[in-house]
Short mmCIF file of C-alpha atoms and ligand atoms in Angstrom, two decimals:
data_model
loop_
_atom_site.label_atom_id
_atom_site.label_comp_id
_atom_site.label_asym_id
_atom_site.label_seq_id
_atom_site.Cartn_x
_atom_site.Cartn_y
_atom_site.Cartn_z
CA MET A 1 -194.35 13.41 -59.98
CA GLY A 2 -193.12 10.90 -62.52
CA GLU A 3 -191.04 7.86 -61.72
CA ASP A 4 -187.64 9.39 -62.22
CA ASP A 5 -188.37 12.87 -61.02
CA LEU A 6 -185.92 14.15 -58.50
CA ARG A 7 -187.05 14.66 -54.99
CA ILE A 8 -184.80 16.61 -52.69
CA ASP A 9 -185.12 15.60 -49.10
CA PRO A 10 -183.50 17.85 -46.50
CA TRP A 11 -183.16 14.93 -44.09
CA SER A 12 -181.69 12.36 -46.40
CA SER A 13 -178.02 11.51 -46.65
CA ALA A 14 -178.29 10.98 -50.39
CA GLN A 15 -177.31 13.88 -52.54
CA SER A 16 -178.08 14.77 -56.10
CA THR A 17 -175.39 16.66 -57.93
CA ASP A 18 -177.23 16.82 -61.21
CA TYR A 19 -177.44 20.56 -60.95
CA SER A 20 -178.86 21.36 -64.35
CA ARG A 21 -181.70 18.95 -63.70
CA ILE A 22 -182.28 20.54 -60.32
CA ILE A 23 -182.47 23.97 -61.94
CA GLU A 24 -184.93 22.76 -64.51
CA GLN A 25 -187.14 20.66 -62.31
CA PHE A 26 -187.49 23.08 -59.43
CA GLY A 27 -187.60 26.22 -61.52
CA LEU A 28 -184.45 27.83 -60.14
CA SER A 29 -182.87 30.63 -62.14
CA PRO A 30 -179.27 30.21 -63.27
CA MET A 31 -176.89 32.98 -62.19
CA ASP A 32 -175.96 34.16 -65.67
CA GLY A 33 -177.51 37.43 -66.64
CA LEU A 34 -177.30 38.80 -63.11
CA ASP A 35 -174.96 41.65 -62.45
CA ILE A 36 -173.24 40.65 -59.21
CA PRO A 37 -171.34 43.55 -57.65
CA GLU A 38 -167.89 42.60 -56.34
CA PRO A 39 -168.37 38.87 -56.88
CA SER A 40 -166.94 36.64 -54.18
CA ARG A 41 -164.80 33.59 -54.78
CA LEU A 42 -167.94 31.46 -54.69
CA HIS A 43 -169.57 33.59 -57.40
CA ARG A 44 -166.48 33.81 -59.59
CA ARG A 45 -166.02 30.06 -59.58
CA GLY A 46 -169.62 29.21 -60.35
CA ILE A 47 -170.03 27.50 -56.97
CA ILE A 48 -173.12 29.61 -56.36
CA PHE A 49 -175.02 28.32 -59.35
CA ALA A 50 -178.65 29.34 -59.05
CA HIS A 51 -181.13 31.60 -57.29
CA ARG A 52 -184.74 32.56 -56.87
CA ASP A 53 -185.59 36.26 -57.18
CA LEU A 54 -182.10 37.43 -56.30
CA ASP A 55 -182.74 40.34 -58.68
CA THR A 56 -185.12 41.87 -56.15
CA VAL A 57 -182.36 42.00 -53.56
CA LEU A 58 -179.82 43.39 -56.02
CA GLN A 59 -182.35 45.96 -57.21
CA ALA A 60 -183.18 47.08 -53.67
CA ASN A 61 -179.50 47.29 -52.84
CA SER A 62 -178.53 49.25 -55.92
CA ARG A 63 -181.10 51.85 -54.90
CA GLY A 64 -179.80 52.01 -51.37
CA GLU A 65 -182.90 50.32 -49.94
CA ASP A 66 -182.84 47.84 -47.08
CA PHE A 67 -182.68 44.11 -47.46
CA GLY A 68 -182.08 41.29 -45.02
CA VAL A 69 -180.21 38.00 -45.04
CA LEU A 70 -181.43 35.03 -43.09
CA THR A 71 -179.79 31.75 -42.30
CA GLY A 72 -180.34 29.03 -39.77
CA LEU A 73 -178.23 26.48 -37.99
CA MET A 74 -178.99 23.10 -36.56
CA PRO A 75 -177.29 23.04 -33.15
CA SER A 76 -176.18 19.45 -33.34
CA GLY A 77 -172.75 18.14 -34.14
CA LYS A 78 -169.77 20.20 -35.05
CA MET A 79 -169.24 22.91 -37.59
CA HIS A 80 -167.31 21.76 -40.64
CA LEU A 81 -166.01 23.27 -43.86
CA GLY A 82 -169.28 22.68 -45.70
CA HIS A 83 -171.12 24.89 -43.20
CA SER A 84 -168.66 27.71 -43.77
CA MET A 85 -169.88 28.22 -47.34
CA VAL A 86 -173.20 29.67 -46.24
CA ILE A 87 -171.38 31.96 -43.85
CA GLU A 88 -169.15 33.19 -46.68
CA GLN A 89 -172.30 34.18 -48.53
CA VAL A 90 -173.91 35.77 -45.51
CA LYS A 91 -170.72 37.80 -45.06
CA TRP A 92 -170.84 38.92 -48.66
CA PHE A 93 -174.45 40.09 -48.31
CA GLN A 94 -173.57 41.77 -45.03
CA LYS A 95 -170.78 43.72 -46.73
CA MET A 96 -173.29 44.83 -49.36
CA GLY A 97 -175.35 46.30 -46.52
CA GLY A 98 -177.83 43.57 -45.66
CA ASP A 99 -178.90 43.08 -42.05
CA VAL A 100 -178.32 39.52 -40.84
CA THR A 101 -180.67 37.27 -38.87
CA ILE A 102 -179.53 33.82 -37.73
CA ALA A 103 -182.05 31.25 -36.52
CA VAL A 104 -180.91 28.59 -34.10
CA ALA A 105 -183.15 25.62 -34.94
CA ASP A 106 -183.24 24.43 -31.35
CA LEU A 107 -186.88 23.35 -31.54
CA GLU A 108 -186.08 21.27 -34.60
CA SER A 109 -182.97 19.66 -33.13
CA GLN A 110 -184.81 18.92 -29.90
CA ALA A 111 -187.68 17.20 -31.70
CA THR A 112 -185.76 15.42 -34.43
CA ARG A 113 -182.37 14.78 -32.83
CA GLY A 114 -183.10 14.61 -29.12
CA ILE A 115 -180.94 17.57 -28.17
CA SER A 116 -182.16 19.50 -25.13
CA LEU A 117 -182.75 23.23 -25.52
CA ALA A 118 -179.95 23.96 -23.06
CA LYS A 119 -177.52 21.78 -24.97
CA GLY A 120 -178.69 23.30 -28.26
CA ARG A 121 -177.91 26.76 -26.96
CA GLU A 122 -174.45 25.74 -25.84
CA VAL A 123 -173.64 24.03 -29.15
CA ALA A 124 -174.99 26.97 -31.15
CA LEU A 125 -172.81 29.48 -29.35
CA LYS A 126 -169.60 27.54 -28.81
CA GLU A 127 -169.53 25.54 -31.98
CA TYR A 128 -171.24 27.76 -34.54
CA VAL A 129 -171.49 31.43 -33.56
CA ALA A 130 -167.89 31.41 -32.24
CA ASN A 131 -166.77 30.29 -35.69
CA TYR A 132 -169.03 32.81 -37.44
CA ALA A 133 -167.28 35.54 -35.48
CA ALA A 134 -163.88 34.12 -36.38
CA LEU A 135 -164.87 33.86 -40.05
CA GLY A 136 -165.59 37.57 -40.00
CA LEU A 137 -169.30 38.07 -39.51
CA ASP A 138 -169.95 41.45 -37.94
CA SER A 139 -171.65 41.11 -34.57
CA GLU A 140 -173.06 44.61 -34.79
CA LYS A 141 -175.01 43.78 -37.91
CA SER A 142 -176.08 40.25 -36.98
CA GLN A 143 -178.79 38.96 -34.67
CA VAL A 144 -178.85 35.38 -33.45
CA TYR A 145 -182.11 34.11 -31.96
CA PHE A 146 -183.56 30.79 -30.82
CA GLN A 147 -186.70 29.24 -32.28
CA SER A 148 -187.76 28.20 -28.79
CA THR A 149 -187.89 31.72 -27.40
CA ARG A 150 -189.14 33.80 -30.30
CA SER A 151 -192.88 33.35 -30.10
CA GLU A 152 -193.60 35.39 -33.25
CA VAL A 153 -191.73 32.78 -35.27
CA GLN A 154 -193.82 29.98 -33.83
CA ARG A 155 -197.03 31.95 -34.20
CA LEU A 156 -196.37 32.77 -37.82
CA GLY A 157 -195.57 29.13 -38.56
CA PHE A 158 -198.75 28.01 -36.82
CA GLN A 159 -200.90 30.58 -38.59
CA LEU A 160 -199.57 29.75 -42.05
CA GLY A 161 -200.24 26.08 -41.44
CA LYS A 162 -203.75 26.87 -42.53
CA ARG A 163 -202.49 27.46 -46.07
CA THR A 164 -200.98 24.05 -46.64
CA ASN A 165 -201.92 20.43 -46.10
CA LEU A 166 -200.54 16.92 -45.97
CA ASN A 167 -200.84 16.50 -49.72
CA GLU A 168 -198.49 19.38 -50.26
CA PHE A 169 -196.07 17.95 -47.70
CA GLU A 170 -196.23 14.66 -49.51
CA SER A 171 -195.39 16.23 -52.83
CA ILE A 172 -192.67 18.55 -51.52
CA TYR A 173 -191.00 16.27 -48.99
CA GLY A 174 -192.21 12.81 -49.92
CA PHE A 175 -193.96 12.33 -46.60
CA GLY A 176 -196.39 9.48 -46.11
CA GLY A 177 -198.71 8.18 -43.45
CA GLU A 178 -195.84 6.97 -41.28
CA THR A 179 -194.06 10.33 -41.19
CA ASN A 180 -193.42 11.61 -37.70
CA LEU A 181 -195.25 14.91 -37.20
CA ALA A 182 -192.11 16.61 -35.91
CA HIS A 183 -191.08 16.54 -39.56
CA VAL A 184 -194.24 18.49 -40.35
CA GLN A 185 -193.86 20.94 -37.49
CA ALA A 186 -190.18 21.65 -38.10
CA PRO A 187 -190.68 22.99 -41.63
CA MET A 188 -193.57 25.14 -40.40
CA VAL A 189 -191.31 26.69 -37.77
CA GLN A 190 -188.71 27.20 -40.46
CA VAL A 191 -191.33 29.04 -42.51
CA GLY A 192 -191.68 31.31 -39.48
CA ASP A 193 -187.88 31.71 -39.33
CA ILE A 194 -187.68 32.77 -42.94
CA LEU A 195 -190.66 35.16 -43.02
CA HIS A 196 -190.61 36.83 -39.60
CA PRO A 197 -187.80 39.33 -40.33
CA GLN A 198 -190.39 41.15 -42.45
CA LEU A 199 -192.65 41.75 -39.46
CA GLU A 200 -192.60 45.30 -38.14
CA ASP A 201 -190.77 44.34 -34.94
CA TYR A 202 -187.95 42.70 -36.88
CA GLY A 203 -187.13 45.27 -39.51
CA GLY A 204 -190.36 45.50 -41.50
CA LEU A 205 -191.12 44.87 -45.15
CA ARG A 206 -187.98 44.37 -47.22
CA PRO A 207 -186.57 41.63 -49.44
CA ILE A 208 -185.03 38.77 -47.48
CA VAL A 209 -182.50 36.45 -49.07
CA VAL A 210 -181.72 32.97 -47.77
CA PRO A 211 -178.46 31.44 -49.01
CA VAL A 212 -178.67 27.64 -48.85
CA GLY A 213 -177.45 24.38 -50.29
CA VAL A 214 -180.00 22.82 -52.65
CA ASP A 215 -181.01 20.32 -49.99
CA GLN A 216 -182.88 23.15 -48.25
CA ASP A 217 -184.85 24.20 -51.32
CA PRO A 218 -187.98 22.27 -50.32
CA HIS A 219 -188.28 24.61 -47.34
CA LEU A 220 -187.99 27.60 -49.63
CA ARG A 221 -190.56 26.30 -52.05
CA LEU A 222 -192.94 25.76 -49.15
CA THR A 223 -192.25 29.20 -47.69
CA ARG A 224 -192.55 31.06 -50.97
CA GLY A 225 -195.83 29.34 -51.73
CA LEU A 226 -197.26 30.13 -48.32
CA ALA A 227 -196.22 33.77 -48.42
CA SER A 228 -197.78 34.21 -51.86
CA LYS A 229 -201.00 32.54 -50.80
CA THR A 230 -201.50 35.13 -48.06
CA ASN A 231 -201.07 38.07 -50.44
CA TRP A 232 -204.16 40.22 -50.96
CA PHE A 233 -202.93 41.45 -54.33
CA ASN A 234 -201.28 39.31 -56.98
CA VAL A 235 -198.96 40.97 -59.46
CA ASN A 236 -198.64 39.19 -62.79
CA PRO A 237 -197.67 39.99 -66.37
CA GLY A 238 -200.57 41.54 -68.25
CA ASN A 239 -202.38 39.82 -71.06
CA SER A 240 -200.36 41.21 -73.93
CA ARG A 241 -198.17 43.71 -72.10
CA GLY A 242 -197.66 45.52 -68.83
CA LEU A 243 -198.55 44.25 -65.38
CA LEU A 244 -201.86 43.16 -63.96
CA ILE A 245 -202.73 43.45 -60.28
CA GLY A 246 -205.49 41.10 -59.19
CA LEU A 247 -207.39 41.02 -55.92
CA SER A 248 -207.17 37.79 -53.93
CA VAL A 249 -210.21 37.52 -51.73
CA GLN A 250 -209.81 35.24 -48.70
CA ASP A 251 -211.55 34.63 -45.37
CA GLU A 252 -209.15 37.04 -43.71
CA ASN A 253 -209.74 39.98 -45.99
CA ALA A 254 -213.23 39.52 -47.43
CA GLU A 255 -214.79 42.12 -45.19
CA VAL A 256 -212.09 44.73 -45.68
CA LEU A 257 -212.24 44.20 -49.44
CA GLY A 258 -215.99 44.78 -49.49
CA GLN A 259 -217.22 41.23 -49.96
CA GLN A 260 -220.21 40.94 -47.66
CA ALA A 261 -221.20 37.78 -45.86
CA ASN A 262 -224.40 37.58 -47.91
CA GLY A 263 -222.27 37.34 -51.07
CA ARG A 264 -223.00 40.89 -52.22
CA LEU A 265 -220.39 43.51 -52.92
CA ASP A 266 -220.18 46.63 -50.84
CA LYS A 267 -219.52 48.81 -53.87
CA ALA A 268 -218.50 51.88 -51.92
CA LYS A 269 -215.93 49.86 -50.01
CA VAL A 270 -214.55 48.24 -53.14
CA ALA A 271 -214.23 51.66 -54.76
CA GLU A 272 -212.38 52.94 -51.71
CA VAL A 273 -209.95 50.00 -51.76
CA PHE A 274 -209.24 50.55 -55.43
CA ALA A 275 -208.84 54.29 -55.05
CA GLY A 276 -206.25 53.60 -52.36
CA LEU A 277 -204.47 51.04 -54.52
CA GLU A 278 -204.42 53.41 -57.45
CA GLN A 279 -202.94 56.14 -55.31
CA GLU A 280 -200.17 53.83 -54.07
CA ILE A 281 -199.29 52.74 -57.57
CA ALA A 282 -199.45 56.28 -58.92
CA SER A 283 -196.80 57.22 -56.37
CA LEU A 284 -194.40 55.04 -58.37
CA GLY A 285 -194.85 57.41 -61.31
CA PHE A 286 -197.27 55.44 -63.46
CA SER A 287 -199.77 57.66 -65.19
CA ASP A 288 -201.43 54.97 -67.25
CA ILE A 289 -203.47 53.04 -64.69
CA VAL A 290 -206.61 51.19 -65.64
CA SER A 291 -208.65 50.39 -62.57
CA ASN A 292 -211.42 47.83 -62.87
CA PRO A 293 -212.99 47.30 -59.44
CA LYS A 294 -215.79 45.16 -60.83
CA GLN A 295 -213.30 42.65 -62.18
CA GLY A 296 -211.08 43.06 -59.16
CA THR A 297 -208.14 44.11 -61.29
CA LEU A 298 -205.93 47.08 -61.90
CA SER A 299 -203.74 47.07 -64.96
CA LEU A 300 -200.56 48.94 -65.77
CA PRO A 301 -200.16 48.67 -69.55
CA ALA A 302 -196.90 50.61 -69.63
CA ALA A 303 -195.15 48.71 -66.86
CA THR A 304 -192.30 46.32 -67.66
CA SER A 305 -191.03 43.25 -65.87
CA HIS A 306 -188.45 45.52 -64.19
CA ASP A 307 -191.27 47.36 -62.44
CA ARG A 308 -192.67 44.19 -60.97
CA PHE A 309 -190.67 44.33 -57.76
CA ASN A 310 -191.63 47.96 -57.07
CA VAL A 311 -195.26 47.28 -57.79
CA LYS A 312 -195.22 44.19 -55.59
CA MET A 313 -193.66 46.15 -52.73
CA LYS A 314 -196.35 48.83 -53.04
CA THR A 315 -199.16 46.28 -52.95
CA LEU A 316 -197.63 44.66 -49.87
CA GLU A 317 -197.30 48.03 -48.14
CA TYR A 318 -200.90 48.74 -48.99
CA GLU A 319 -202.02 45.33 -47.78
CA ARG A 320 -200.36 46.06 -44.45
CA LYS A 321 -202.18 49.39 -44.20
CA LEU A 322 -205.42 47.50 -44.70
CA GLY A 323 -204.56 45.04 -41.94
CA GLY A 324 -202.92 42.15 -43.84
CA LEU A 325 -199.58 40.47 -43.21
CA GLY A 326 -198.03 41.82 -46.42
CA LEU A 327 -195.44 39.06 -46.75
CA MET A 328 -192.98 38.94 -49.59
CA ALA A 329 -191.77 35.59 -50.90
CA PRO A 330 -188.12 35.18 -49.85
CA SER A 331 -185.25 35.17 -52.34
CA SER A 332 -182.62 32.46 -52.22
CA THR A 333 -179.25 31.44 -53.61
CA TYR A 334 -177.92 27.91 -54.06
CA HIS A 335 -174.40 26.60 -53.91
CA HIS A 336 -172.82 23.41 -55.12
CA PHE A 337 -171.76 21.05 -52.39
CA ALA A 338 -168.08 20.46 -51.86
CA VAL A 339 -167.35 16.78 -52.22
CA GLY A 340 -166.49 14.79 -49.08
CA LEU A 341 -162.83 13.89 -48.42
CA THR A 342 -163.63 10.30 -49.32
CA GLY A 343 -165.21 11.27 -52.62
CA ASP A 344 -168.73 10.72 -51.22
CA LYS A 345 -171.05 13.15 -49.51
CA MET A 346 -169.62 15.39 -46.80
CA SER A 347 -171.41 14.71 -43.53
CA SER A 348 -170.90 15.74 -39.90
CA SER A 349 -171.80 12.27 -38.75
CA LYS A 350 -168.89 10.83 -40.76
CA PRO A 351 -165.71 12.56 -39.55
CA LYS A 352 -163.65 11.02 -42.33
CA THR A 353 -165.65 12.87 -44.96
CA THR A 354 -164.94 16.38 -43.74
CA ILE A 355 -162.68 18.76 -41.87
CA PHE A 356 -164.15 20.17 -38.68
CA LEU A 357 -163.24 23.73 -37.91
CA ASP A 358 -161.65 22.64 -34.65
CA ASP A 359 -159.60 19.78 -36.12
CA ASP A 360 -155.94 20.16 -35.17
CA ILE A 361 -153.25 20.62 -37.77
CA ALA A 362 -152.06 17.01 -37.59
CA THR A 363 -155.60 15.75 -38.20
CA VAL A 364 -156.15 18.12 -41.11
CA THR A 365 -152.87 17.07 -42.67
CA LYS A 366 -153.69 13.41 -42.29
CA LYS A 367 -157.21 13.83 -43.67
CA ILE A 368 -156.01 15.60 -46.80
CA LYS A 369 -153.23 13.07 -47.35
CA ARG A 370 -155.82 10.31 -47.35
CA ALA A 371 -158.33 12.22 -49.46
CA TYR A 372 -159.77 10.85 -52.68
CA SER A 373 -157.52 11.77 -55.56
CA GLY A 374 -158.09 12.47 -59.23
CA GLY A 375 -154.57 11.31 -60.08
CA GLN A 376 -153.47 8.20 -61.96
CA ALA A 377 -152.36 4.93 -60.36
CA THR A 378 -148.67 5.35 -61.15
CA ILE A 379 -146.42 8.35 -61.68
CA GLU A 380 -145.69 7.23 -65.24
CA GLU A 381 -149.36 7.07 -66.09
CA HIS A 382 -150.01 10.37 -64.39
CA ARG A 383 -147.29 12.12 -66.41
CA ARG A 384 -148.67 10.57 -69.57
CA LEU A 385 -152.44 10.89 -69.01
CA GLY A 386 -152.67 13.71 -66.49
CA GLY A 387 -154.96 13.99 -63.46
CA ASN A 388 -158.57 15.07 -63.15
CA PRO A 389 -159.03 18.20 -61.02
CA ASP A 390 -162.81 17.81 -61.16
CA THR A 391 -162.70 14.76 -58.93
CA ASP A 392 -159.53 15.57 -57.02
CA VAL A 393 -160.48 16.50 -53.47
CA ALA A 394 -157.29 18.47 -52.81
CA TYR A 395 -157.85 20.62 -55.89
CA GLN A 396 -161.55 20.99 -55.09
CA TYR A 397 -160.85 22.16 -51.52
CA LEU A 398 -158.37 24.72 -52.77
CA MET A 399 -161.07 25.98 -55.09
CA TYR A 400 -163.91 25.94 -52.55
CA PHE A 401 -162.07 27.00 -49.41
CA PHE A 402 -158.37 27.61 -49.28
CA GLU A 403 -157.12 29.55 -52.33
CA ASP A 404 -158.29 32.98 -53.40
CA ASP A 405 -156.15 33.57 -56.47
CA ASP A 406 -158.08 32.66 -59.63
CA ASN A 407 -155.05 32.77 -61.92
CA TYR A 408 -153.14 30.43 -59.68
CA MET A 409 -156.11 28.05 -59.65
CA GLU A 410 -156.21 28.05 -63.44
CA GLN A 411 -152.52 27.28 -63.55
CA LEU A 412 -152.97 24.41 -61.09
CA ASN A 413 -155.86 23.11 -63.13
CA SER A 414 -153.97 22.92 -66.40
CA ASP A 415 -150.73 21.70 -64.77
CA TYR A 416 -152.69 18.90 -63.16
CA ARG A 417 -154.52 17.96 -66.32
CA ASN A 418 -151.34 17.70 -68.35
CA GLY A 419 -149.52 15.71 -65.72
CA LYS A 420 -147.04 18.35 -64.65
CA ILE A 421 -148.33 18.32 -61.07
CA LEU A 422 -148.61 14.96 -59.32
CA ALA A 423 -151.47 13.97 -57.04
CA GLY A 424 -149.16 14.03 -54.00
CA GLU A 425 -147.98 17.50 -54.93
CA MET A 426 -151.55 18.74 -55.25
CA LYS A 427 -152.26 17.35 -51.80
CA GLN A 428 -149.21 19.10 -50.39
CA ILE A 429 -150.32 22.44 -51.86
CA CYS A 430 -153.75 21.88 -50.35
CA ILE A 431 -152.24 20.97 -46.98
CA ASP A 432 -150.05 24.08 -46.94
CA ASN A 433 -153.00 26.34 -47.71
CA ALA A 434 -155.33 24.49 -45.36
CA VAL A 435 -152.87 24.68 -42.47
CA GLU A 436 -152.48 28.41 -42.96
CA TRP A 437 -156.26 28.82 -43.20
CA MET A 438 -156.88 26.77 -40.06
CA LYS A 439 -154.19 28.56 -38.06
CA ASP A 440 -155.58 31.88 -39.11
CA LEU A 441 -159.09 30.78 -38.09
CA GLN A 442 -157.88 29.59 -34.69
CA GLU A 443 -156.08 32.87 -34.06
CA LYS A 444 -159.15 34.86 -35.04
CA LYS A 445 -161.31 32.65 -32.87
CA ALA A 446 -159.24 33.53 -29.83
CA GLU A 447 -159.46 37.22 -30.75
CA THR A 448 -163.22 37.24 -31.32
CA GLU A 449 -164.34 34.90 -28.54
CA HIS A 450 -165.63 37.81 -26.46
CA LEU A 451 -167.88 38.94 -29.32
CA VAL A 452 -170.09 35.84 -29.28
CA GLU A 453 -172.46 37.38 -26.70
CA LEU A 454 -172.87 40.44 -28.90
CA PHE A 455 -174.39 38.37 -31.68
CA LEU A 456 -177.37 37.52 -29.50
CA ALA A 457 -180.59 39.39 -30.23
CA PRO A 458 -182.08 41.23 -27.23
CA ASP A 459 -184.70 38.49 -26.76
CA SER A 460 -182.02 35.81 -26.75
CA LYS A 461 -179.46 37.00 -24.19
N1 LIG B 501 -183.02 23.25 -41.33
C1 LIG B 501 -181.73 23.89 -41.40
C2 LIG B 501 -180.62 22.83 -41.29
O1 LIG B 501 -180.89 21.65 -41.25
C3 LIG B 501 -181.59 24.91 -40.28
C4 LIG B 501 -182.53 26.05 -40.40
C5 LIG B 501 -183.53 26.37 -39.56
C6 LIG B 501 -182.56 27.02 -41.45
N2 LIG B 501 -184.18 27.50 -39.97
C7 LIG B 501 -183.60 27.90 -41.12
C8 LIG B 501 -181.81 27.23 -42.60
C9 LIG B 501 -183.92 28.97 -41.95
C10 LIG B 501 -182.14 28.28 -43.44
C11 LIG B 501 -183.18 29.14 -43.09
O2 LIG B 501 -179.46 23.16 -41.29
#
């Protein structure tokens, strides 16, 4: 990494908002070009600004195939508005038909924040899941589990540890010799969180999407890399056209793939593996398949980049038949962060920067009144120069959280810019909407309280 390369650190309180640089440096894909069915407010307003492999999820969904959504929560502190953005996205995926898995990171919060497992459970249910229910997540299509009690998650994390090392942790997370090892273990458990829904007992092979804020991208980069490293078959663009499937021989699969301990090839076995692979791929309808067992490749000259997902799925299914894990790299989406009330970063440890979902109406009103404003110093100047909605917290919160009507938002935007609406008026509009939103949430919370238990996965009751 060069001197001024960005490093995103999921534990830091600093925040980069240079989103185009983030896209470029970490190889995220911008959202344009994707056909998002029934876009949510967050899509329409460009708040969800990037993704990795979201096309695979959209493709699976458009064909009526299964996909899953995974998110995790840190059971420390209180749930605030910023947290609700991920839930909005989870809800949207759930409506599309995705099954929802929610990890309670109780092992992580115990090790890194000193919160006991019992306390973590209580906070997760009362503070987070209760609000998820109130925000409209469907308990029948959601499963909440705890890292501490789902041994497959821990096992998978442990097992995949073999595929990474401290150098990679240094380059992804900036760790050094003084780094506490809990910060090494926690991401490995999170790798288990993200990949385990693909195991047979948790729904089997299907695309899994993880909606996150960019601060969590290091975990996704790690997870995607680890999943790919375990794959027995790589699928890449062909030399001049088509797709090329290449064998990836590893300790775990050498024998099955016909590589004998003495270094010789068991030709009959290799032929058998390739015949099986060819049959799988042929089932997708390809007739032009060039199998080259000697080279360890199989090429599909007529395939296009659109076929890549199907081909990948087939190779993973086949890998599983042969005894491999068959893990697919997770997809992800990224949202912009809403600015804190003070104009700095929103943070649960700084109550003045955010609105907690259990703040009372008086507190919410007071917080918005005191929020950072994009207005001018005097009314005269404001009328003359206009305000700046891009930095105005009240306007921003209407856009992120409290106002659904796009036309109305556009009107507010231009009226603010040309000085027709004053900063105090913008705040009052925000307060009115926020109060209604909060009251509605509190009512729903009372109505859905009894559903919290139903979110718990069978192993987590
Ligand atoms: N580390 C996340 C946080 O700090 C919580 C988390 C645990 C998570 N497992 C996850 C998030 C899996 C996304 C996916 O909030």
